[in-house]
Amino acid sequence: MLSRRRVLALLAVLPLARAQGRAEEVVGGLEAPWALAFLPDGGFLVSERPGRIRLFRGGRLTPYAELPVYARGESGLLGLALHPRFPEAPYVYAYRTVEEGGLRNQVVRLRHEGSRGVLERVILDGIPARPHGLHSGGRIAFGPDGMLYVTTGEVYERALAQDLASLGGKILRLTPEGAPAPGNPFLDRRGARPEIYSYGHRNPQGLAWHPETGELFASEHGPSGEQGFGHDEVNLILPGENYGWPQVVGRGGDPRFQDPLYFWPEGFPPGNLAFWRGALYVAGLRGEALLRLVLEGGKGRWRVARVERVLEGFGRLREVRVGPEGALYVTTSNRDGRGRVRPGDDRILRLL
């Protein structure tokens, strides 16, 4: 008779057998994991939305940091990123929602002390949040230029996405110290926040840079009833450009706005996205699948040639990230209040 652990291991392999590969469970028993950050010693950090960061090293999961957060709806402890010169610069960055002193989202920095992280300071404060906890954005990542990129949602106040005086509904670009990054498109524009890199976003959830061209791609949630339904997007992000929300849903063909590179008319709310083995992989939340988008064209001329379902059967998928050994890591998000919880959830999977 097979043990429960062996059954789960077999189930973890079966869904991907149709896609010329296999998936294995790295760790389970997590609560709404949101982001991964790989350490140079072979371990990794994982954030959980209720406010925990855990360290996985040598096959063991241990506490790393616990931060006070406002964990409601889609808010709480979200994105993670390591300083680009880590560990020489021993800093871990996190995106969180807080209530004390007024509800808002912020980016904080922790000092890495081997097996634990100690909160050092807030590097950006005042990102909009609302009591319903929806549309908080939350993805953070360092780009090839060494700057920190931050996605923010418009917290269901659609006008914020077009308001250059607000940090809501934007992709931001900061120095590692939290200052507006040099070269930002609105640095010298009166009344505009100098941290803004692009705007007109509803709830961007993922960031990835093309490994050859260095171009930035982002995933974003489309409307869920307030202005139609569906039209979740993958966008090629250009500095200073307007991505249309709420004036445009999907492809509008309006020269004032950037049309998405790809969108799902019927909806495929995405998590993060990552380039791996020559294609763009997108994690699906309500879509409950990992998709492979095959791109054709070249810099500034990309189009999606085909879309393939690579992994399914594990429920909601949020994080997707390439590990240091070249494998692709994916997290489930079934304990976030919107999924069907399976035995062992939530888990981190590795695709080989």
JSON list of N, CA, C and O in Angstrom, two decimals, residues 292-326:
[
{"chain": "A", "resi": 292, "resn": "ARG", "atom": "N", "xyz": [2.46, 28.29, -21.39]},
{"chain": "A", "resi": 292, "resn": "ARG", "atom": "CA", "xyz": [3.69, 28.59, -22.11]},
{"chain": "A", "resi": 292, "resn": "ARG", "atom": "C", "xyz": [3.33, 29.42, -23.33]},
{"chain": "A", "resi": 292, "resn": "ARG", "atom": "O", "xyz": [2.60, 28.96, -24.21]},
{"chain": "A", "resi": 293, "resn": "LEU", "atom": "N", "xyz": [3.80, 30.66, -23.35]},
{"chain": "A", "resi": 293, "resn": "LEU", "atom": "CA", "xyz": [3.56, 31.55, -24.48]},
{"chain": "A", "resi": 293, "resn": "LEU", "atom": "C", "xyz": [4.81, 31.57, -25.35]},
{"chain": "A", "resi": 293, "resn": "LEU", "atom": "O", "xyz": [5.88, 31.98, -24.91]},
{"chain": "A", "resi": 294, "resn": "VAL", "atom": "N", "xyz": [4.67, 31.10, -26.57]},
{"chain": "A", "resi": 294, "resn": "VAL", "atom": "CA", "xyz": [5.78, 31.08, -27.52]},
{"chain": "A", "resi": 294, "resn": "VAL", "atom": "C", "xyz": [5.76, 32.39, -28.30]},
{"chain": "A", "resi": 294, "resn": "VAL", "atom": "O", "xyz": [4.77, 32.72, -28.96]},
{"chain": "A", "resi": 295, "resn": "LEU", "atom": "N", "xyz": [6.84, 33.17, -28.19]},
{"chain": "A", "resi": 295, "resn": "LEU", "atom": "CA", "xyz": [6.92, 34.48, -28.82]},
{"chain": "A", "resi": 295, "resn": "LEU", "atom": "C", "xyz": [7.68, 34.40, -30.13]},
{"chain": "A", "resi": 295, "resn": "LEU", "atom": "O", "xyz": [8.64, 33.65, -30.27]},
{"chain": "A", "resi": 296, "resn": "GLU", "atom": "N", "xyz": [7.25, 35.23, -31.07]},
{"chain": "A", "resi": 296, "resn": "GLU", "atom": "CA", "xyz": [7.95, 35.39, -32.34]},
{"chain": "A", "resi": 296, "resn": "GLU", "atom": "C", "xyz": [8.16, 36.88, -32.59]},
{"chain": "A", "resi": 296, "resn": "GLU", "atom": "O", "xyz": [7.45, 37.72, -32.05]},
{"chain": "A", "resi": 297, "resn": "GLY", "atom": "N", "xyz": [9.13, 37.18, -33.44]},
{"chain": "A", "resi": 297, "resn": "GLY", "atom": "CA", "xyz": [9.39, 38.58, -33.77]},
{"chain": "A", "resi": 297, "resn": "GLY", "atom": "C", "xyz": [10.77, 38.99, -33.30]},
{"chain": "A", "resi": 297, "resn": "GLY", "atom": "O", "xyz": [11.77, 38.39, -33.67]},
{"chain": "A", "resi": 298, "resn": "GLY", "atom": "N", "xyz": [10.84, 39.99, -32.46]},
{"chain": "A", "resi": 298, "resn": "GLY", "atom": "CA", "xyz": [12.10, 40.49, -31.95]},
{"chain": "A", "resi": 298, "resn": "GLY", "atom": "C", "xyz": [11.84, 41.73, -31.14]},
{"chain": "A", "resi": 298, "resn": "GLY", "atom": "O", "xyz": [10.69, 42.10, -30.87]},
{"chain": "A", "resi": 299, "resn": "LYS", "atom": "N", "xyz": [12.87, 42.38, -30.73]},
{"chain": "A", "resi": 299, "resn": "LYS", "atom": "CA", "xyz": [12.74, 43.53, -29.83]},
{"chain": "A", "resi": 299, "resn": "LYS", "atom": "C", "xyz": [11.76, 44.55, -30.39]},
{"chain": "A", "resi": 299, "resn": "LYS", "atom": "O", "xyz": [11.90, 45.03, -31.51]},
{"chain": "A", "resi": 300, "resn": "GLY", "atom": "N", "xyz": [10.76, 44.87, -29.58]},
{"chain": "A", "resi": 300, "resn": "GLY", "atom": "CA", "xyz": [9.73, 45.84, -29.97]},
{"chain": "A", "resi": 300, "resn": "GLY", "atom": "C", "xyz": [8.73, 45.33, -30.98]},
{"chain": "A", "resi": 300, "resn": "GLY", "atom": "O", "xyz": [7.79, 46.05, -31.34]},
{"chain": "A", "resi": 301, "resn": "ARG", "atom": "N", "xyz": [8.88, 44.09, -31.45]},
{"chain": "A", "resi": 301, "resn": "ARG", "atom": "CA", "xyz": [8.00, 43.55, -32.50]},
{"chain": "A", "resi": 301, "resn": "ARG", "atom": "C", "xyz": [7.42, 42.19, -32.11]},
{"chain": "A", "resi": 301, "resn": "ARG", "atom": "O", "xyz": [7.07, 41.39, -32.98]},
{"chain": "A", "resi": 302, "resn": "TRP", "atom": "N", "xyz": [7.32, 41.92, -30.83]},
{"chain": "A", "resi": 302, "resn": "TRP", "atom": "CA", "xyz": [6.91, 40.60, -30.40]},
{"chain": "A", "resi": 302, "resn": "TRP", "atom": "C", "xyz": [5.43, 40.34, -30.69]},
{"chain": "A", "resi": 302, "resn": "TRP", "atom": "O", "xyz": [4.60, 41.25, -30.67]},
{"chain": "A", "resi": 303, "resn": "ARG", "atom": "N", "xyz": [5.14, 39.09, -30.94]},
{"chain": "A", "resi": 303, "resn": "ARG", "atom": "CA", "xyz": [3.75, 38.61, -30.98]},
{"chain": "A", "resi": 303, "resn": "ARG", "atom": "C", "xyz": [3.74, 37.20, -30.40]},
{"chain": "A", "resi": 303, "resn": "ARG", "atom": "O", "xyz": [4.77, 36.50, -30.38]},
{"chain": "A", "resi": 304, "resn": "VAL", "atom": "N", "xyz": [2.59, 36.79, -29.91]},
{"chain": "A", "resi": 304, "resn": "VAL", "atom": "CA", "xyz": [2.44, 35.44, -29.35]},
{"chain": "A", "resi": 304, "resn": "VAL", "atom": "C", "xyz": [2.01, 34.51, -30.46]},
{"chain": "A", "resi": 304, "resn": "VAL", "atom": "O", "xyz": [0.92, 34.64, -31.02]},
{"chain": "A", "resi": 305, "resn": "ALA", "atom": "N", "xyz": [2.88, 33.56, -30.79]},
{"chain": "A", "resi": 305, "resn": "ALA", "atom": "CA", "xyz": [2.61, 32.64, -31.89]},
{"chain": "A", "resi": 305, "resn": "ALA", "atom": "C", "xyz": [1.67, 31.52, -31.46]},
{"chain": "A", "resi": 305, "resn": "ALA", "atom": "O", "xyz": [0.82, 31.07, -32.24]},
{"chain": "A", "resi": 306, "resn": "ARG", "atom": "N", "xyz": [1.83, 31.03, -30.23]},
{"chain": "A", "resi": 306, "resn": "ARG", "atom": "CA", "xyz": [0.93, 29.98, -29.73]},
{"chain": "A", "resi": 306, "resn": "ARG", "atom": "C", "xyz": [1.01, 29.94, -28.21]},
{"chain": "A", "resi": 306, "resn": "ARG", "atom": "O", "xyz": [1.97, 30.42, -27.61]},
{"chain": "A", "resi": 307, "resn": "VAL", "atom": "N", "xyz": [-0.03, 29.33, -27.63]},
{"chain": "A", "resi": 307, "resn": "VAL", "atom": "CA", "xyz": [-0.15, 29.20, -26.18]},
{"chain": "A", "resi": 307, "resn": "VAL", "atom": "C", "xyz": [-0.40, 27.74, -25.86]},
{"chain": "A", "resi": 307, "resn": "VAL", "atom": "O", "xyz": [-1.26, 27.09, -26.47]},
{"chain": "A", "resi": 308, "resn": "GLU", "atom": "N", "xyz": [0.37, 27.21, -24.90]},
{"chain": "A", "resi": 308, "resn": "GLU", "atom": "CA", "xyz": [0.26, 25.81, -24.52]},
{"chain": "A", "resi": 308, "resn": "GLU", "atom": "C", "xyz": [0.02, 25.70, -23.02]},
{"chain": "A", "resi": 308, "resn": "GLU", "atom": "O", "xyz": [0.61, 26.45, -22.24]},
{"chain": "A", "resi": 309, "resn": "ARG", "atom": "N", "xyz": [-0.82, 24.75, -22.64]},
{"chain": "A", "resi": 309, "resn": "ARG", "atom": "CA", "xyz": [-1.02, 24.46, -21.22]},
{"chain": "A", "resi": 309, "resn": "ARG", "atom": "C", "xyz": [0.05, 23.46, -20.80]},
{"chain": "A", "resi": 309, "resn": "ARG", "atom": "O", "xyz": [0.15, 22.36, -21.34]},
{"chain": "A", "resi": 310, "resn": "VAL", "atom": "N", "xyz": [0.86, 23.84, -19.83]},
{"chain": "A", "resi": 310, "resn": "VAL", "atom": "CA", "xyz": [2.01, 23.05, -19.43]},
{"chain": "A", "resi": 310, "resn": "VAL", "atom": "C", "xyz": [1.75, 22.26, -18.15]},
{"chain": "A", "resi": 310, "resn": "VAL", "atom": "O", "xyz": [2.19, 21.14, -18.00]},
{"chain": "A", "resi": 311, "resn": "LEU", "atom": "N", "xyz": [1.05, 22.88, -17.21]},
{"chain": "A", "resi": 311, "resn": "LEU", "atom": "CA", "xyz": [0.85, 22.25, -15.91]},
{"chain": "A", "resi": 311, "resn": "LEU", "atom": "C", "xyz": [-0.54, 22.59, -15.40]},
{"chain": "A", "resi": 311, "resn": "LEU", "atom": "O", "xyz": [-0.95, 23.74, -15.43]},
{"chain": "A", "resi": 312, "resn": "GLU", "atom": "N", "xyz": [-1.27, 21.57, -14.97]},
{"chain": "A", "resi": 312, "resn": "GLU", "atom": "CA", "xyz": [-2.57, 21.78, -14.35]},
{"chain": "A", "resi": 312, "resn": "GLU", "atom": "C", "xyz": [-2.85, 20.63, -13.40]},
{"chain": "A", "resi": 312, "resn": "GLU", "atom": "O", "xyz": [-2.11, 19.66, -13.35]},
{"chain": "A", "resi": 313, "resn": "GLY", "atom": "N", "xyz": [-3.91, 20.78, -12.64]},
{"chain": "A", "resi": 313, "resn": "GLY", "atom": "CA", "xyz": [-4.26, 19.74, -11.68]},
{"chain": "A", "resi": 313, "resn": "GLY", "atom": "C", "xyz": [-3.86, 20.05, -10.25]},
{"chain": "A", "resi": 313, "resn": "GLY", "atom": "O", "xyz": [-4.13, 19.25, -9.35]},
{"chain": "A", "resi": 314, "resn": "PHE", "atom": "N", "xyz": [-3.22, 21.20, -10.02]},
{"chain": "A", "resi": 314, "resn": "PHE", "atom": "CA", "xyz": [-2.80, 21.59, -8.68]},
{"chain": "A", "resi": 314, "resn": "PHE", "atom": "C", "xyz": [-3.60, 22.77, -8.14]},
{"chain": "A", "resi": 314, "resn": "PHE", "atom": "O", "xyz": [-3.31, 23.26, -7.05]},
{"chain": "A", "resi": 315, "resn": "GLY", "atom": "N", "xyz": [-4.59, 23.24, -8.87]},
{"chain": "A", "resi": 315, "resn": "GLY", "atom": "CA", "xyz": [-5.38, 24.38, -8.43]},
{"chain": "A", "resi": 315, "resn": "GLY", "atom": "C", "xyz": [-4.76, 25.70, -8.85]},
{"chain": "A", "resi": 315, "resn": "GLY", "atom": "O", "xyz": [-4.10, 25.81, -9.89]},
{"chain": "A", "resi": 316, "resn": "ARG", "atom": "N", "xyz": [-4.95, 26.71, -8.02]},
{"chain": "A", "resi": 316, "resn": "ARG", "atom": "CA", "xyz": [-4.49, 28.07, -8.33]},
{"chain": "A", "resi": 316, "resn": "ARG", "atom": "C", "xyz": [-2.97, 28.15, -8.26]},
{"chain": "A", "resi": 316, "resn": "ARG", "atom": "O", "xyz": [-2.35, 27.66, -7.30]},
{"chain": "A", "resi": 317, "resn": "LEU", "atom": "N", "xyz": [-2.37, 28.79, -9.26]},
{"chain": "A", "resi": 317, "resn": "LEU", "atom": "CA", "xyz": [-0.92, 28.96, -9.33]},
{"chain": "A", "resi": 317, "resn": "LEU", "atom": "C", "xyz": [-0.60, 30.44, -9.31]},
{"chain": "A", "resi": 317, "resn": "LEU", "atom": "O", "xyz": [-1.22, 31.22, -10.04]},
{"chain": "A", "resi": 318, "resn": "ARG", "atom": "N", "xyz": [0.39, 30.84, -8.48]},
{"chain": "A", "resi": 318, "resn": "ARG", "atom": "CA", "xyz": [0.67, 32.27, -8.36]},
{"chain": "A", "resi": 318, "resn": "ARG", "atom": "C", "xyz": [2.10, 32.64, -8.78]},
{"chain": "A", "resi": 318, "resn": "ARG", "atom": "O", "xyz": [2.31, 33.43, -9.67]},
{"chain": "A", "resi": 319, "resn": "GLU", "atom": "N", "xyz": [3.07, 32.11, -8.10]},
{"chain": "A", "resi": 319, "resn": "GLU", "atom": "CA", "xyz": [4.46, 32.46, -8.38]},
{"chain": "A", "resi": 319, "resn": "GLU", "atom": "C", "xyz": [5.04, 31.52, -9.44]},
{"chain": "A", "resi": 319, "resn": "GLU", "atom": "O", "xyz": [4.76, 30.32, -9.44]},
{"chain": "A", "resi": 320, "resn": "VAL", "atom": "N", "xyz": [5.83, 32.06, -10.34]},
{"chain": "A", "resi": 320, "resn": "VAL", "atom": "CA", "xyz": [6.63, 31.25, -11.25]},
{"chain": "A", "resi": 320, "resn": "VAL", "atom": "C", "xyz": [7.97, 31.95, -11.38]},
{"chain": "A", "resi": 320, "resn": "VAL", "atom": "O", "xyz": [8.03, 33.16, -11.64]},
{"chain": "A", "resi": 321, "resn": "ARG", "atom": "N", "xyz": [9.06, 31.19, -11.15]},
{"chain": "A", "resi": 321, "resn": "ARG", "atom": "CA", "xyz": [10.38, 31.81, -11.11]},
{"chain": "A", "resi": 321, "resn": "ARG", "atom": "C", "xyz": [11.44, 30.76, -11.45]},
{"chain": "A", "resi": 321, "resn": "ARG", "atom": "O", "xyz": [11.33, 29.60, -11.06]},
{"chain": "A", "resi": 322, "resn": "VAL", "atom": "N", "xyz": [12.45, 31.19, -12.16]},
{"chain": "A", "resi": 322, "resn": "VAL", "atom": "CA", "xyz": [13.55, 30.29, -12.53]},
{"chain": "A", "resi": 322, "resn": "VAL", "atom": "C", "xyz": [14.54, 30.22, -11.38]},
{"chain": "A", "resi": 322, "resn": "VAL", "atom": "O", "xyz": [15.00, 31.26, -10.87]},
{"chain": "A", "resi": 323, "resn": "GLY", "atom": "N", "xyz": [14.85, 29.00, -10.95]},
{"chain": "A", "resi": 323, "resn": "GLY", "atom": "CA", "xyz": [15.80, 28.81, -9.88]},
{"chain": "A", "resi": 323, "resn": "GLY", "atom": "C", "xyz": [17.24, 28.86, -10.37]},
{"chain": "A", "resi": 323, "resn": "GLY", "atom": "O", "xyz": [17.50, 28.81, -11.58]},
{"chain": "A", "resi": 324, "resn": "PRO", "atom": "N", "xyz": [18.19, 28.95, -9.47]},
{"chain": "A", "resi": 324, "resn": "PRO", "atom": "CA", "xyz": [19.60, 29.10, -9.85]},
{"chain": "A", "resi": 324, "resn": "PRO", "atom": "C", "xyz": [20.16, 27.89, -10.59]},
{"chain": "A", "resi": 324, "resn": "PRO", "atom": "O", "xyz": [21.13, 28.01, -11.33]},
{"chain": "A", "resi": 325, "resn": "GLU", "atom": "N", "xyz": [19.53, 26.70, -10.42]},
{"chain": "A", "resi": 325, "resn": "GLU", "atom": "CA", "xyz": [20.00, 25.51, -11.12]},
{"chain": "A", "resi": 325, "resn": "GLU", "atom": "C", "xyz": [19.32, 25.33, -12.46]},
{"chain": "A", "resi": 325, "resn": "GLU", "atom": "O", "xyz": [19.57, 24.35, -13.18]},
{"chain": "A", "resi": 326, "resn": "GLY", "atom": "N", "xyz": [18.46, 26.29, -12.85]},
{"chain": "A", "resi": 326, "resn": "GLY", "atom": "CA", "xyz": [17.81, 26.25, -14.15]},
{"chain": "A", "resi": 326, "resn": "GLY", "atom": "C", "xyz": [16.45, 25.61, -14.17]},
{"chain": "A", "resi": 326, "resn": "GLY", "atom": "O", "xyz": [15.81, 25.55, -15.24]}
]
